[in-house]
Structures are given as structure tokens and as C-alpha cells.
Amino acid sequence: NDAVFEADKNELLRLTKYFNFAKQVSAVVVGSEAVYRKEQTAEQLAAKIRNVKQALANVGLASIPVTTSETWPTYYQTLIKEVDFVNMHGFPFWEGVSIDKANDKMFQHIYDLQAAAKGKKVVVGETGWPSAGDHYGAAQTGMHNAQSYLQQFVCRAARENIEYYYFNSFDQNWASTNNASNVEGNWGIVKNDYVTPKFAEPIYSCK
């Protein structure tokens, strides 16, 4: 909501007094899936992106890119127009896609957004596959499928020069089950002790 946004923006500006943002901050992300969750309209979120850009410019930090994180179907042109780069979330698992078709589905979403972005960089802010929990349609959880998705995605992204942030670093036994799913704690590449790798080495190989 607006009060939370203002509090976060004020904290961001406070931190600019103590840290070298120009060297230490690669981008500022305004909101995560707010349009997808219907917490904001695209127009409301676009206004907040402009607000943050102006606030950064006012303290001499106009060079820092500003974006928002949204799912691929809710990254509307209203948002694309305002962001410095597109930061998309995509989870073929939640589309009920089988593992053998999952990466093709994910990359098609990337290509579609690249076309819509008309030259702006498209970054994958979140993607992954759960190693345990309930299946979702043709999308089946499991260690083999989780590592298979990781292997295929990472290597294809490297070949196609797609920047990404993989979801997730760690399993999270505290993760929400508000969507009535028991998969949310099982997206990590490290177990929930924050030490033990989930997969045998090498986790992936692009040779």
C-alpha cells in the first residue's frame, strides 16, 4: 500500500547517505508481483516507479536502473514503458507444464517479453522447479525434475546471453502455504539447513 511504499522509499533514501549506491547497488526494484496479486494496478505501480526514479535523481543517483518484478503475463506495456529493464518471473511448474516442455515454455515467455520490450533488456528475476510436494497438472515435483530444469535453464540462458536470478538459493521450511500448496519450501538448491547441497556435484554441466 501507499504507506508501506513511502516508508520503504524513505529508508532507501536514508541508506544513500551511508553507502555508495553508485558502486554498490546494481538496481532498485519497486514491488514484487504487486499487479499479479492485485495489490496495485499497472498504472499505480508505474507511478511509483516514476516516483522512485525522481527521488533517486534528486540525490544524484539517476544512473541507477529502476524496475519492478512481475510475472510474465502481468508485465503490461504500462510497466515496460517506465522500467529501465524488464525483471520477469516465470514458473512453468505453475502452468502445469511437464518437465520435458518446461524450458521451451519458459523461453517462449522470455522471447515474447523481449519482443514487447522493444530493445529494453529482459532479465529473469525468478524461475525454478520444486524438488518435493504435490504435483500440479502435468508438472511433477521431484529431485530429478528440479535438477533437470536447473540444468536445461542455466545452460540455455548462458548460450542465449539471458541474465537471470535462480529461485531459490535455499529450501525454506518456513515458506507460506497460503496458496494451499506444500511445494513452496522446496525450490532451493541448498537444503534448509543452509549448508547441505541438495544435488550431487556437479549441480549442472553445460559442456
XYZ file of N, CA, C and O in Angstrom:
828
model
N 0.838 -1.194 0.000
C 0.000 0.000 0.000
C 0.875 1.248 0.000
O 2.100 1.164 0.087
N 0.242 2.397 -0.076
C 0.987 3.647 -0.220
C 1.864 3.944 0.991
O 2.984 4.446 0.847
N 1.367 3.620 2.175
C 2.145 3.896 3.386
C 3.420 3.051 3.418
O 4.505 3.548 3.772
N 3.315 1.785 3.055
C 4.481 0.905 3.015
C 5.461 1.386 1.949
O 6.681 1.417 2.169
N 4.939 1.781 0.799
C 5.798 2.293 -0.263
C 6.585 3.513 0.203
O 7.801 3.598 0.004
N 5.917 4.457 0.835
C 6.593 5.673 1.295
C 7.645 5.354 2.350
O 8.744 5.919 2.352
N 7.327 4.419 3.247
C 8.289 4.027 4.281
C 9.521 3.383 3.650
O 10.664 3.676 4.039
N 9.300 2.507 2.686
C 10.423 1.846 2.016
C 11.256 2.854 1.222
O 12.493 2.790 1.221
N 10.600 3.765 0.538
C 11.330 4.772 -0.236
C 12.162 5.662 0.679
O 13.335 5.958 0.384
N 11.598 6.056 1.813
C 12.333 6.898 2.756
C 13.542 6.163 3.330
O 14.604 6.759 3.538
N 13.377 4.861 3.575
C 14.511 4.070 4.060
C 15.589 3.964 2.982
O 16.789 4.049 3.272
N 15.177 3.764 1.761
C 16.118 3.724 0.642
C 16.926 5.016 0.578
O 18.163 4.992 0.473
N 16.244 6.143 0.670
C 16.932 7.429 0.602
C 17.833 7.649 1.813
O 18.914 8.237 1.700
N 17.411 7.159 2.979
C 18.256 7.269 4.171
C 19.562 6.505 3.965
O 20.645 6.985 4.314
N 19.464 5.327 3.370
C 20.644 4.495 3.168
C 21.620 5.101 2.167
O 22.822 4.800 2.205
N 21.122 5.945 1.264
C 22.028 6.582 0.301
C 23.055 7.472 0.998
O 24.093 7.804 0.413
N 22.788 7.861 2.237
C 23.711 8.718 2.979
C 24.869 7.925 3.576
O 25.876 8.510 3.984
N 24.723 6.603 3.634
C 25.712 5.776 4.318
C 26.449 4.814 3.391
O 27.480 4.265 3.776
N 25.906 4.596 2.209
C 26.516 3.650 1.280
C 26.721 4.310 -0.073
O 25.988 5.232 -0.440
N 27.702 3.791 -0.799
C 27.987 4.286 -2.142
C 27.094 3.549 -3.140
O 27.495 2.543 -3.715
N 25.907 4.046 -3.310
C 24.938 3.376 -4.179
C 25.459 3.242 -5.601
O 25.181 2.253 -6.282
N 26.177 4.231 -6.065
C 26.655 4.207 -7.447
C 27.558 3.004 -7.698
O 27.591 2.457 -8.805
N 28.267 2.532 -6.675
C 29.155 1.383 -6.808
C 28.542 0.100 -6.264
O 28.862 -0.994 -6.741
N 27.665 0.215 -5.273
C 27.210 -0.974 -4.548
C 25.792 -1.434 -4.896
O 25.387 -2.518 -4.474
N 25.049 -0.639 -5.630
C 23.663 -1.003 -5.968
C 23.539 -1.136 -7.484
O 23.803 -0.185 -8.221
N 23.134 -2.317 -7.943
C 23.012 -2.548 -9.383
C 21.655 -2.112 -9.923
O 21.535 -1.782 -11.108
N 20.636 -2.119 -9.068
C 19.290 -1.714 -9.500
C 18.398 -1.574 -8.277
O 18.691 -2.132 -7.221
N 17.313 -0.848 -8.445
C 16.276 -0.744 -7.418
C 15.002 -1.361 -7.986
O 14.570 -1.016 -9.088
N 14.432 -2.302 -7.232
C 13.213 -2.994 -7.655
C 12.038 -2.461 -6.839
O 12.035 -2.550 -5.611
N 11.063 -1.931 -7.533
C 9.884 -1.343 -6.889
C 8.744 -2.365 -6.940
O 8.047 -2.494 -7.941
N 8.590 -3.129 -5.866
C 7.482 -4.079 -5.789
C 7.796 -5.422 -6.422
O 8.608 -5.526 -7.342
N 7.155 -6.454 -5.911
C 7.303 -7.806 -6.438
C 5.931 -8.455 -6.610
O 5.233 -8.721 -5.633
N 5.537 -8.631 -7.864
C 4.266 -9.270 -8.230
C 3.060 -8.531 -7.650
O 2.031 -9.147 -7.347
N 3.162 -7.233 -7.508
C 2.065 -6.451 -6.936
C 0.858 -6.407 -7.868
O -0.295 -6.425 -7.411
N 1.104 -6.359 -9.161
C -0.007 -6.360 -10.122
C -0.614 -7.758 -10.202
O -1.840 -7.921 -10.202
N 0.243 -8.773 -10.250
C -0.228 -10.151 -10.287
C -1.141 -10.457 -9.094
O -2.177 -11.113 -9.245
N -0.770 -9.970 -7.908
C -1.569 -10.229 -6.708
C -2.702 -9.224 -6.536
O -3.414 -9.269 -5.538
N -2.832 -8.307 -7.490
C -3.912 -7.299 -7.480
C -3.816 -6.366 -6.281
O -4.818 -5.835 -5.814
N -2.585 -6.154 -5.808
C -2.357 -5.170 -4.751
C -2.229 -3.764 -5.339
O -2.467 -2.776 -4.641
N -1.814 -3.696 -6.607
C -1.677 -2.430 -7.325
C -2.169 -2.646 -8.750
O -2.033 -3.745 -9.305
N -2.689 -1.586 -9.347
C -2.923 -1.637 -10.786
C -1.595 -1.331 -11.481
O -0.657 -0.803 -10.867
N -1.516 -1.645 -12.756
C -0.297 -1.328 -13.508
C -0.038 0.171 -13.497
O 1.110 0.615 -13.396
N -1.107 0.951 -13.579
C -0.959 2.410 -13.576
C -0.436 2.914 -12.232
O 0.426 3.798 -12.178
N -0.937 2.358 -11.144
C -0.462 2.760 -9.812
C 1.007 2.396 -9.627
O 1.800 3.186 -9.101
N 1.378 1.203 -10.061
C 2.764 0.764 -9.927
C 3.685 1.597 -10.814
O 4.792 1.967 -10.402
N 3.243 1.905 -12.020
C 4.045 2.743 -12.915
C 4.327 4.099 -12.284
O 5.442 4.634 -12.388
N 3.335 4.657 -11.609
C 3.527 5.946 -10.931
C 4.560 5.836 -9.822
O 5.375 6.745 -9.612
N 4.567 4.726 -9.119
C 5.549 4.525 -8.044
C 6.959 4.359 -8.620
O 7.943 4.802 -8.019
N 7.072 3.712 -9.750
C 8.373 3.591 -10.404
C 8.897 4.979 -10.779
O 10.067 5.304 -10.527
N 8.042 5.801 -11.362
C 8.446 7.179 -11.694
C 8.837 7.954 -10.446
O 9.812 8.726 -10.439
N 8.110 7.740 -9.370
C 8.378 8.417 -8.109
C 9.774 8.073 -7.592
O 10.541 8.951 -7.178
N 10.114 6.781 -7.627
C 11.420 6.348 -7.140
C 12.531 6.877 -8.054
O 13.585 7.313 -7.580
N 12.305 6.854 -9.343
C 13.305 7.400 -10.273
C 13.592 8.870 -9.950
O 14.761 9.297 -9.916
N 12.541 9.637 -9.713
C 12.725 11.050 -9.404
C 13.430 11.233 -8.069
O 14.305 12.090 -7.930
N 13.068 10.413 -7.088
C 13.704 10.515 -5.775
C 15.200 10.221 -5.864
O 16.014 10.902 -5.233
N 15.573 9.230 -6.666
C 16.987 8.920 -6.847
C 17.695 10.038 -7.608
O 18.832 10.416 -7.275
N 17.033 10.578 -8.608
C 17.624 11.687 -9.366
C 17.870 12.891 -8.468
O 18.876 13.599 -8.617
N 16.978 13.117 -7.532
C 17.095 14.268 -6.628
C 18.325 14.182 -5.727
O 18.778 15.204 -5.198
N 18.851 12.974 -5.526
C 20.059 12.822 -4.702
C 21.255 12.412 -5.562
O 22.229 11.834 -5.072
N 21.165 12.679 -6.859
C 22.287 12.446 -7.758
C 22.503 11.019 -8.183
O 23.608 10.659 -8.590
N 21.449 10.200 -8.114
C 21.592 8.779 -8.435
C 20.684 8.362 -9.593
O 20.178 7.244 -9.634
N 20.532 9.257 -10.542
C 19.668 8.962 -11.689
C 20.205 7.829 -12.552
O 19.457 7.232 -13.340
N 21.489 7.495 -12.406
C 22.089 6.438 -13.229
C 21.717 5.041 -12.766
O 21.935 4.065 -13.495
N 21.158 4.909 -11.561
C 20.799 3.580 -11.058
C 19.505 3.105 -11.724
O 18.474 3.789 -11.659
N 19.531 1.942 -12.375
C 18.318 1.443 -13.030
C 17.213 1.145 -12.019
O 17.471 0.678 -10.910
N 15.989 1.397 -12.430
C 14.815 1.120 -11.601
C 13.882 0.203 -12.395
O 13.638 0.423 -13.583
N 13.372 -0.814 -11.734
C 12.479 -1.757 -12.392
C 11.431 -2.225 -11.402
O 11.348 -1.750 -10.264
N 10.599 -3.176 -11.831
C 9.690 -3.891 -10.941
C 9.712 -5.354 -11.321
O 10.050 -5.715 -12.458
N 9.393 -6.215 -10.379
C 9.321 -7.655 -10.642
C 7.864 -8.055 -10.822
O 7.053 -7.829 -9.931
N 7.579 -8.635 -11.975
C 6.217 -9.093 -12.264
C 6.257 -10.415 -13.014
O 7.242 -10.731 -13.689
N 5.193 -11.165 -12.914
C 5.052 -12.386 -13.699
C 4.915 -12.012 -15.176
O 4.476 -10.914 -15.515
N 5.279 -12.942 -16.028
C 5.293 -12.626 -17.468
C 3.931 -12.162 -18.016
O 3.897 -11.255 -18.831
N 2.785 -12.715 -17.568
C 1.545 -12.237 -18.193
C 1.065 -10.887 -17.672
O 0.198 -10.261 -18.279
N 1.616 -10.428 -16.536
C 1.166 -9.147 -15.964
C 2.200 -8.041 -16.143
O 2.091 -6.986 -15.530
N 3.202 -8.294 -16.993
C 4.178 -7.241 -17.295
C 3.637 -6.437 -18.483
O 4.063 -6.598 -19.613
N 2.705 -5.561 -18.170
C 1.993 -4.814 -19.196
C 2.869 -3.699 -19.776
O 3.860 -3.276 -19.172
N 2.471 -3.204 -20.948
C 3.202 -2.117 -21.590
C 3.304 -0.889 -20.697
O 4.298 -0.162 -20.747
N 2.289 -0.675 -19.869
C 2.332 0.456 -18.923
C 3.568 0.369 -18.032
O 4.180 1.396 -17.711
N 3.951 -0.849 -17.645
C 5.135 -1.049 -16.815
C 6.412 -1.044 -17.658
O 7.414 -0.440 -17.278
N 6.370 -1.721 -18.788
C 7.543 -1.781 -19.662
C 8.010 -0.378 -20.029
O 9.216 -0.097 -20.074
N 7.065 0.500 -20.259
C 7.403 1.870 -20.634
C 8.213 2.579 -19.550
O 9.090 3.400 -19.857
N 7.958 2.277 -18.282
C 8.573 3.025 -17.177
C 9.869 2.416 -16.670
O 10.723 3.130 -16.151
N 10.019 1.102 -16.772
C 11.195 0.469 -16.179
C 12.427 0.675 -17.060
O 12.320 0.893 -18.267
N 13.603 0.567 -16.446
C 14.853 0.629 -17.204
C 15.204 -0.729 -17.805
O 15.911 -0.801 -18.800
N 14.735 -1.797 -17.181
C 14.812 -3.131 -17.762
C 13.664 -3.949 -17.194
O 13.140 -3.663 -16.118
N 13.269 -4.956 -17.941
C 12.162 -5.831 -17.531
C 12.706 -6.923 -16.619
O 13.665 -7.616 -16.978
N 12.108 -7.076 -15.452
C 12.516 -8.111 -14.484
C 11.346 -9.069 -14.302
O 10.445 -8.830 -13.503
N 11.354 -10.148 -15.067
C 10.186 -11.027 -15.145
C 10.331 -12.255 -14.255
O 11.424 -12.762 -14.024
N 9.192 -12.751 -13.775
C 9.117 -14.022 -13.070
C 8.388 -15.023 -13.959
O 7.358 -14.684 -14.558
N 8.912 -16.232 -14.023
C 8.249 -17.260 -14.815
C 8.444 -18.634 -14.210
O 9.581 -19.024 -13.910
N 7.339 -19.356 -14.018
C 7.391 -20.682 -13.406
C 6.518 -21.647 -14.208
O 5.314 -21.775 -13.943
N 7.093 -22.335 -15.185
C 6.302 -23.312 -15.945
C 5.627 -24.359 -15.068
O 4.585 -24.899 -15.447
N 6.217 -24.628 -13.890
C 5.572 -25.574 -12.972
C 4.154 -25.134 -12.670
O 3.220 -25.954 -12.675
N 3.955 -23.832 -12.395
C 2.629 -23.334 -12.043
C 1.710 -23.187 -13.250
O 0.552 -22.823 -13.115
N 2.227 -23.505 -14.427
C 1.367 -23.596 -15.611
C 0.965 -25.042 -15.881
O 0.253 -25.317 -16.857
N 1.444 -25.944 -15.021
C 1.091 -27.353 -15.188
C 1.759 -28.000 -16.382
O 1.228 -28.945 -16.970
N 2.972 -27.503 -16.724
C 3.687 -27.983 -17.904
C 4.624 -29.120 -17.506
O 5.326 -29.030 -16.490
N 4.667 -30.173 -18.288
C 5.555 -31.292 -17.986
C 7.007 -30.855 -18.135
O 7.328 -29.928 -18.883
N 7.901 -31.535 -17.431
C 9.301 -31.125 -17.370
C 9.945 -31.121 -18.748
O 10.806 -30.281 -19.037
N 9.551 -32.024 -19.643
C 10.183 -32.084 -20.962
C 9.822 -30.890 -21.841
O 10.515 -30.603 -22.817
N 8.761 -30.173 -21.476
C 8.347 -28.994 -22.249
C 8.562 -27.689 -21.495
O 8.312 -26.605 -22.028
N 9.041 -27.789 -20.257
C 9.062 -26.626 -19.362
C 10.002 -25.525 -19.831
O 9.656 -24.339 -19.809
N 11.212 -25.886 -20.244
C 12.147 -24.838 -20.652
C 11.737 -24.165 -21.953
O 11.893 -22.949 -22.098
N 11.187 -24.920 -22.881
C 10.671 -24.286 -24.097
C 9.568 -23.288 -23.756
O 9.508 -22.188 -24.319
N 8.710 -23.658 -22.825
C 7.639 -22.756 -22.388
C 8.223 -21.501 -21.747
O 7.808 -20.377 -22.048
N 9.208 -21.671 -20.861
C 9.811 -20.530 -20.188
C 10.483 -19.586 -21.174
O 10.308 -18.362 -21.113
N 11.235 -20.141 -22.087
C 11.945 -19.280 -23.036
C 11.000 -18.607 -24.016
O 11.285 -17.501 -24.494
N 9.872 -19.223 -24.303
C 8.884 -18.537 -25.136
C 8.359 -17.293 -24.437
O 8.152 -16.247 -25.068
N 8.156 -17.386 -23.111
C 7.748 -16.195 -22.353
C 8.834 -15.113 -22.417
O 8.528 -13.920 -22.535
N 10.086 -15.532 -22.314
C 11.187 -14.572 -22.423
C 11.158 -13.897 -23.795
O 11.254 -12.663 -23.896
N 11.033 -14.697 -24.849
C 11.019 -14.134 -26.202
C 9.849 -13.172 -26.394
O 9.986 -12.114 -27.021
N 8.691 -13.541 -25.862
C 7.509 -12.677 -26.001
C 7.742 -11.329 -25.317
O 7.373 -10.272 -25.859
N 8.352 -11.369 -24.129
C 8.616 -10.117 -23.428
C 9.734 -9.326 -24.103
O 9.698 -8.093 -24.127
N 10.708 -10.007 -24.664
C 11.748 -9.300 -25.413
C 11.136 -8.547 -26.587
O 11.520 -7.401 -26.869
N 10.190 -9.176 -27.262
C 9.520 -8.505 -28.378
C 8.722 -7.304 -27.889
O 8.740 -6.226 -28.500
N 8.021 -7.483 -26.755
C 7.212 -6.386 -26.210
C 8.085 -5.261 -25.681
O 7.695 -4.084 -25.717
N 9.288 -5.604 -25.190
C 10.170 -4.610 -24.573
C 10.871 -3.731 -25.599
O 11.434 -2.691 -25.250
N 10.901 -4.163 -26.849
C 11.420 -3.343 -27.953
C 12.812 -2.791 -27.672
O 13.069 -1.592 -27.766
N 13.702 -3.692 -27.294
C 15.090 -3.295 -27.108
C 15.529 -3.178 -25.665
O 16.731 -3.209 -25.376
N 14.591 -3.006 -24.737
C 14.968 -2.993 -23.326
C 15.374 -4.414 -22.909
O 14.799 -5.396 -23.365
N 16.356 -4.483 -22.035
C 16.836 -5.781 -21.571
C 15.745 -6.490 -20.770
O 15.049 -5.866 -19.970
N 15.634 -7.794 -20.988
C 14.724 -8.639 -20.202
C 15.563 -9.552 -19.323
O 16.381 -10.337 -19.823
N 15.383 -9.438 -18.022
C 16.081 -10.254 -17.038
C 15.068 -11.206 -16.397
O 13.930 -10.811 -16.120
N 15.473 -12.444 -16.188
C 14.629 -13.390 -15.449
C 14.912 -13.193 -13.971
O 15.989 -13.541 -13.477
N 13.958 -12.617 -13.258
C 14.143 -12.339 -11.839
C 13.885 -13.549 -10.961
O 14.453 -13.658 -9.871
N 13.041 -14.461 -11.437
C 12.762 -15.703 -10.705
C 12.341 -16.778 -11.687
O 11.491 -16.536 -12.547
N 12.921 -17.952 -11.543
C 12.414 -19.172 -12.164
C 13.023 -20.346 -11.434
O 14.085 -20.219 -10.805
N 12.386 -21.494 -11.498
C 12.894 -22.675 -10.811
C 11.876 -23.793 -10.869
O 10.858 -23.693 -11.564
N 12.164 -24.857 -10.119
C 11.290 -26.049 -10.112
C 11.399 -26.706 -8.734
O 12.508 -26.885 -8.215
N 10.273 -27.078 -8.120
C 10.321 -27.658 -6.767
C 10.746 -29.122 -6.768
O 10.374 -29.889 -7.646
N 11.497 -29.484 -5.741
C 12.020 -30.851 -5.634
C 11.108 -31.779 -4.847
O 11.343 -32.987 -4.793
N 10.072 -31.235 -4.209
C 9.164 -32.058 -3.411
C 7.826 -31.337 -3.285
O 7.728 -30.132 -3.528
N 6.806 -32.097 -2.883
C 5.472 -31.536 -2.723
C 4.516 -32.073 -3.767
O 4.859 -32.964 -4.555
N 3.324 -31.550 -3.764
C 2.285 -32.019 -4.679
C 2.601 -31.652 -6.122
O 3.153 -30.585 -6.404
N 2.214 -32.531 -7.026
C 2.307 -32.225 -8.452
C 1.235 -31.188 -8.810
O 0.281 -30.967 -8.061
N 1.416 -30.569 -9.986
C 0.455 -29.562 -10.445
C 0.171 -29.824 -11.916
O 0.959 -29.459 -12.788
N -0.965 -30.487 -12.158
C -1.255 -30.900 -13.522
C -0.184 -31.855 -14.010
O 0.195 -32.806 -13.325
N 0.360 -31.567 -15.206
C 1.425 -32.405 -15.767
C 2.791 -32.089 -15.173
O 3.765 -32.799 -15.442
N 2.871 -31.031 -14.373
C 4.145 -30.646 -13.741
C 4.364 -31.483 -12.497
O 3.591 -31.397 -11.542
N 5.412 -32.284 -12.505
C 5.681 -33.184 -11.399
C 6.917 -32.728 -10.621
O 7.953 -32.413 -11.201
N 6.758 -32.670 -9.301
C 7.881 -32.325 -8.441
C 8.857 -33.503 -8.380
O 8.582 -34.579 -8.910
N 9.993 -33.275 -7.733
C 10.955 -34.360 -7.559
C 12.370 -33.873 -7.794
O 12.596 -32.891 -8.507
N 13.312 -34.551 -7.181
C 14.709 -34.162 -7.279
C 15.206 -34.196 -8.722
O 15.905 -33.288 -9.172
N 14.860 -35.257 -9.442
C 15.332 -35.377 -10.817
C 14.800 -34.228 -11.665
O 15.561 -33.609 -12.433
N 13.517 -33.934 -11.552
C 12.931 -32.872 -12.362
C 13.476 -31.499 -11.976
O 13.695 -30.642 -12.836
N 13.684 -31.286 -10.671
C 14.224 -29.997 -10.223
C 15.619 -29.771 -10.796
O 15.938 -28.676 -11.279
N 16.461 -30.815 -10.764
C 17.808 -30.654 -11.303
C 17.783 -30.579 -12.827
O 18.574 -29.851 -13.434
N 16.874 -31.293 -13.455
C 16.750 -31.243 -14.909
C 16.372 -29.846 -15.381
O 16.954 -29.313 -16.343
N 15.414 -29.225 -14.687
C 15.011 -27.863 -15.074
C 16.176 -26.897 -14.893
O 16.453 -26.057 -15.759
N 16.877 -27.015 -13.762
C 18.041 -26.175 -13.495
C 19.088 -26.331 -14.590
O 19.587 -25.345 -15.153
N 19.438 -27.575 -14.893
C 20.456 -27.861 -15.908
C 20.076 -27.241 -17.252
O 20.871 -26.529 -17.881
N 18.863 -27.493 -17.688
C 18.449 -27.008 -19.004
C 18.344 -25.482 -19.042
O 18.774 -24.847 -20.011
N 17.802 -24.907 -17.978
C 17.616 -23.461 -17.984
C 18.950 -22.729 -17.940
O 19.198 -21.797 -18.730
N 19.812 -23.109 -17.017
C 21.088 -22.404 -16.834
C 21.929 -22.470 -18.110
O 22.495 -21.456 -18.546
N 21.991 -23.633 -18.718
C 22.825 -23.778 -19.916
C 22.228 -23.036 -21.104
O 22.959 -22.399 -21.874
N 20.921 -23.083 -21.246
C 20.296 -22.362 -22.364
C 20.402 -20.854 -22.157
O 20.659 -20.106 -23.108
N 20.220 -20.404 -20.928
C 20.362 -18.976 -20.638
C 21.779 -18.506 -20.944
O 21.979 -17.394 -21.484
N 22.783 -19.330 -20.631
C 24.169 -18.973 -20.932
C 24.392 -18.882 -22.438
O 25.032 -17.936 -22.929
N 23.848 -19.836 -23.178
C 24.003 -19.823 -24.640
C 23.337 -18.602 -25.265
O 23.844 -18.033 -26.238
N 22.196 -18.209 -24.707
C 21.413 -17.124 -25.303
C 21.650 -15.776 -24.626
O 20.968 -14.800 -24.923
N 22.633 -15.742 -23.710
C 23.015 -14.496 -23.042
C 21.838 -13.855 -22.308
O 21.615 -12.649 -22.380
N 21.096 -14.698 -21.577
C 19.966 -14.234 -20.776
C 20.431 -14.087 -19.325
O 20.914 -15.043 -18.719
N 20.297 -12.887 -18.789
C 20.633 -12.671 -17.379
C 19.497 -13.211 -16.517
O 18.318 -13.051 -16.855
N 19.843 -13.837 -15.386
C 18.798 -14.447 -14.555
C 19.226 -14.505 -13.096
O 20.405 -14.413 -12.753
N 18.214 -14.686 -12.246
C 18.391 -14.966 -10.822
C 17.572 -16.217 -10.532
O 16.348 -16.205 -10.703
N 18.243 -17.289 -10.133
C 17.550 -18.564 -9.989
C 16.823 -18.625 -8.649
O 17.339 -18.186 -7.623
N 15.629 -19.206 -8.672
C 14.804 -19.346 -7.484
C 14.762 -20.833 -7.095
O 14.199 -21.637 -7.825
N 15.462 -21.202 -6.041
C 15.846 -20.345 -4.937
C 17.188 -20.834 -4.427
O 17.557 -21.959 -4.674
N 17.880 -20.039 -3.656
C 19.147 -20.489 -3.079
C 18.927 -21.628 -2.083
O 19.625 -22.642 -2.120
N 17.953 -21.458 -1.171
C 17.763 -22.391 -0.064
C 16.323 -22.880 0.013
O 15.385 -22.133 -0.275
N 16.153 -24.131 0.413
C 14.829 -24.589 0.821
C 14.398 -23.774 2.043
O 15.233 -23.358 2.854
N 13.096 -23.571 2.169
C 12.579 -22.701 3.232
C 11.452 -23.414 3.967
O 10.313 -23.417 3.500
N 11.763 -23.998 5.134
C 10.726 -24.733 5.850
C 9.691 -23.808 6.476
O 8.659 -24.263 6.965
N 9.952 -22.490 6.419
C 9.002 -21.513 6.943
C 8.115 -20.933 5.844
O 7.266 -20.085 6.107
N 8.297 -21.382 4.600
C 7.601 -20.753 3.477
C 6.088 -20.874 3.628
O 5.559 -21.835 4.191
N 5.401 -19.897 3.091
C 3.944 -19.810 3.189
C 3.265 -20.968 2.474
O 3.730 -21.449 1.439
N 2.147 -21.410 3.038
C 1.274 -22.369 2.353
C -0.092 -21.742 2.106
O -1.101 -22.424 1.983
N -0.103 -20.416 1.991
C -1.367 -19.703 1.810
C -2.070 -20.073 0.507
O -3.277 -19.903 0.380
N -1.313 -20.539 -0.479
C -1.938 -20.937 -1.739
C -2.350 -22.412 -1.727
O -2.579 -22.998 -2.772
N -2.425 -22.986 -0.528
C -2.866 -24.378 -0.339
C -1.924 -25.365 -1.017
O -2.324 -26.461 -1.399
N -0.657 -24.977 -1.161
C 0.324 -25.859 -1.777
C 1.416 -26.180 -0.769
O 1.770 -25.357 0.059
N 1.962 -27.394 -0.877
C 3.060 -27.766 0.020
C 4.400 -27.787 -0.706
O 5.340 -28.416 -0.256
N 4.499 -27.077 -1.835
C 5.757 -27.052 -2.581
C 6.624 -25.846 -2.242
O 7.808 -25.828 -2.566
N 6.070 -24.820 -1.615
C 6.756 -23.532 -1.522
C 8.097 -23.593 -0.793
O 8.980 -22.773 -1.047
N 8.286 -24.546 0.100
C 9.546 -24.642 0.819
C 10.614 -25.451 0.110
O 11.686 -25.675 0.670
N 10.344 -25.874 -1.143
C 11.211 -26.878 -1.778
C 11.807 -26.447 -3.112
O 12.041 -27.272 -3.993
N 12.104 -25.159 -3.247
C 12.636 -24.646 -4.516
C 14.145 -24.438 -4.479
O 14.745 -24.030 -5.483
N 14.793 -24.668 -3.350
C 16.198 -24.322 -3.206
C 17.147 -25.289 -3.881
O 16.782 -26.413 -4.243
N 18.405 -24.838 -4.031
C 19.467 -25.724 -4.480
C 20.348 -26.143 -3.294
O 21.241 -26.960 -3.446
N 20.050 -25.560 -2.116
C 20.678 -25.957 -0.854
C 19.558 -26.301 0.124
O 18.502 -25.662 0.127
N 19.758 -27.324 0.949
C 18.723 -27.750 1.892
C 18.478 -26.688 2.954
O 19.239 -25.732 3.101
N 17.411 -26.873 3.731
C 17.002 -25.821 4.665
C 17.891 -25.709 5.903
O 17.603 -24.911 6.790
N 18.989 -26.468 5.941
C 19.992 -26.208 6.979
C 20.965 -25.120 6.534
O 21.871 -24.749 7.270
N 20.768 -24.632 5.287
C 21.574 -23.555 4.700
C 23.028 -23.962 4.473
O 23.879 -23.099 4.250
N 23.310 -25.262 4.501
C 24.684 -25.749 4.342
C 24.767 -26.853 3.288
O 25.640 -26.832 2.425
N 23.856 -27.810 3.353
C 23.974 -29.040 2.574
C 23.431 -28.869 1.160
O 22.253 -28.545 0.983
N 24.270 -29.084 0.150
C 23.762 -29.020 -1.227
C 22.680 -30.080 -1.443
O 22.794 -31.205 -0.952
N 21.655 -29.708 -2.168
C 20.560 -30.654 -2.414
C 20.929 -31.673 -3.489
O 20.517 -32.833 -3.430
N 21.698 -31.239 -4.465
C 22.025 -32.092 -5.600
C 23.498 -32.505 -5.555
O 24.339 -31.781 -5.024
N 23.791 -33.655 -6.140
C 25.174 -34.105 -6.226
C 25.952 -33.203 -7.175
O 25.408 -32.676 -8.146
N 27.227 -33.025 -6.874
C 28.102 -32.251 -7.758
C 28.463 -33.091 -8.999
O 28.646 -34.298 -8.896
N 28.579 -32.458 -10.147
C 28.278 -31.051 -10.384
C 26.776 -30.827 -10.476
O 26.046 -31.679 -10.986
N 26.325 -29.702 -9.947
C 24.886 -29.389 -9.972
C 24.385 -29.316 -11.398
O 23.285 -29.753 -11.723
N 25.215 -28.770 -12.281
C 24.879 -28.766 -13.710
C 26.182 -28.727 -14.486
O 27.235 -28.378 -13.977
N 26.096 -29.078 -15.753
C 27.250 -29.013 -16.637
C 26.774 -28.623 -18.025
O 25.826 -29.206 -18.562
N 27.398 -27.592 -18.584
C 26.995 -27.087 -19.899
C 27.993 -27.487 -20.991
O 28.033 -26.867 -22.055
N 28.795 -28.521 -20.738
C 29.757 -28.965 -21.740
C 29.060 -29.605 -22.928
O 28.026 -30.236 -22.773
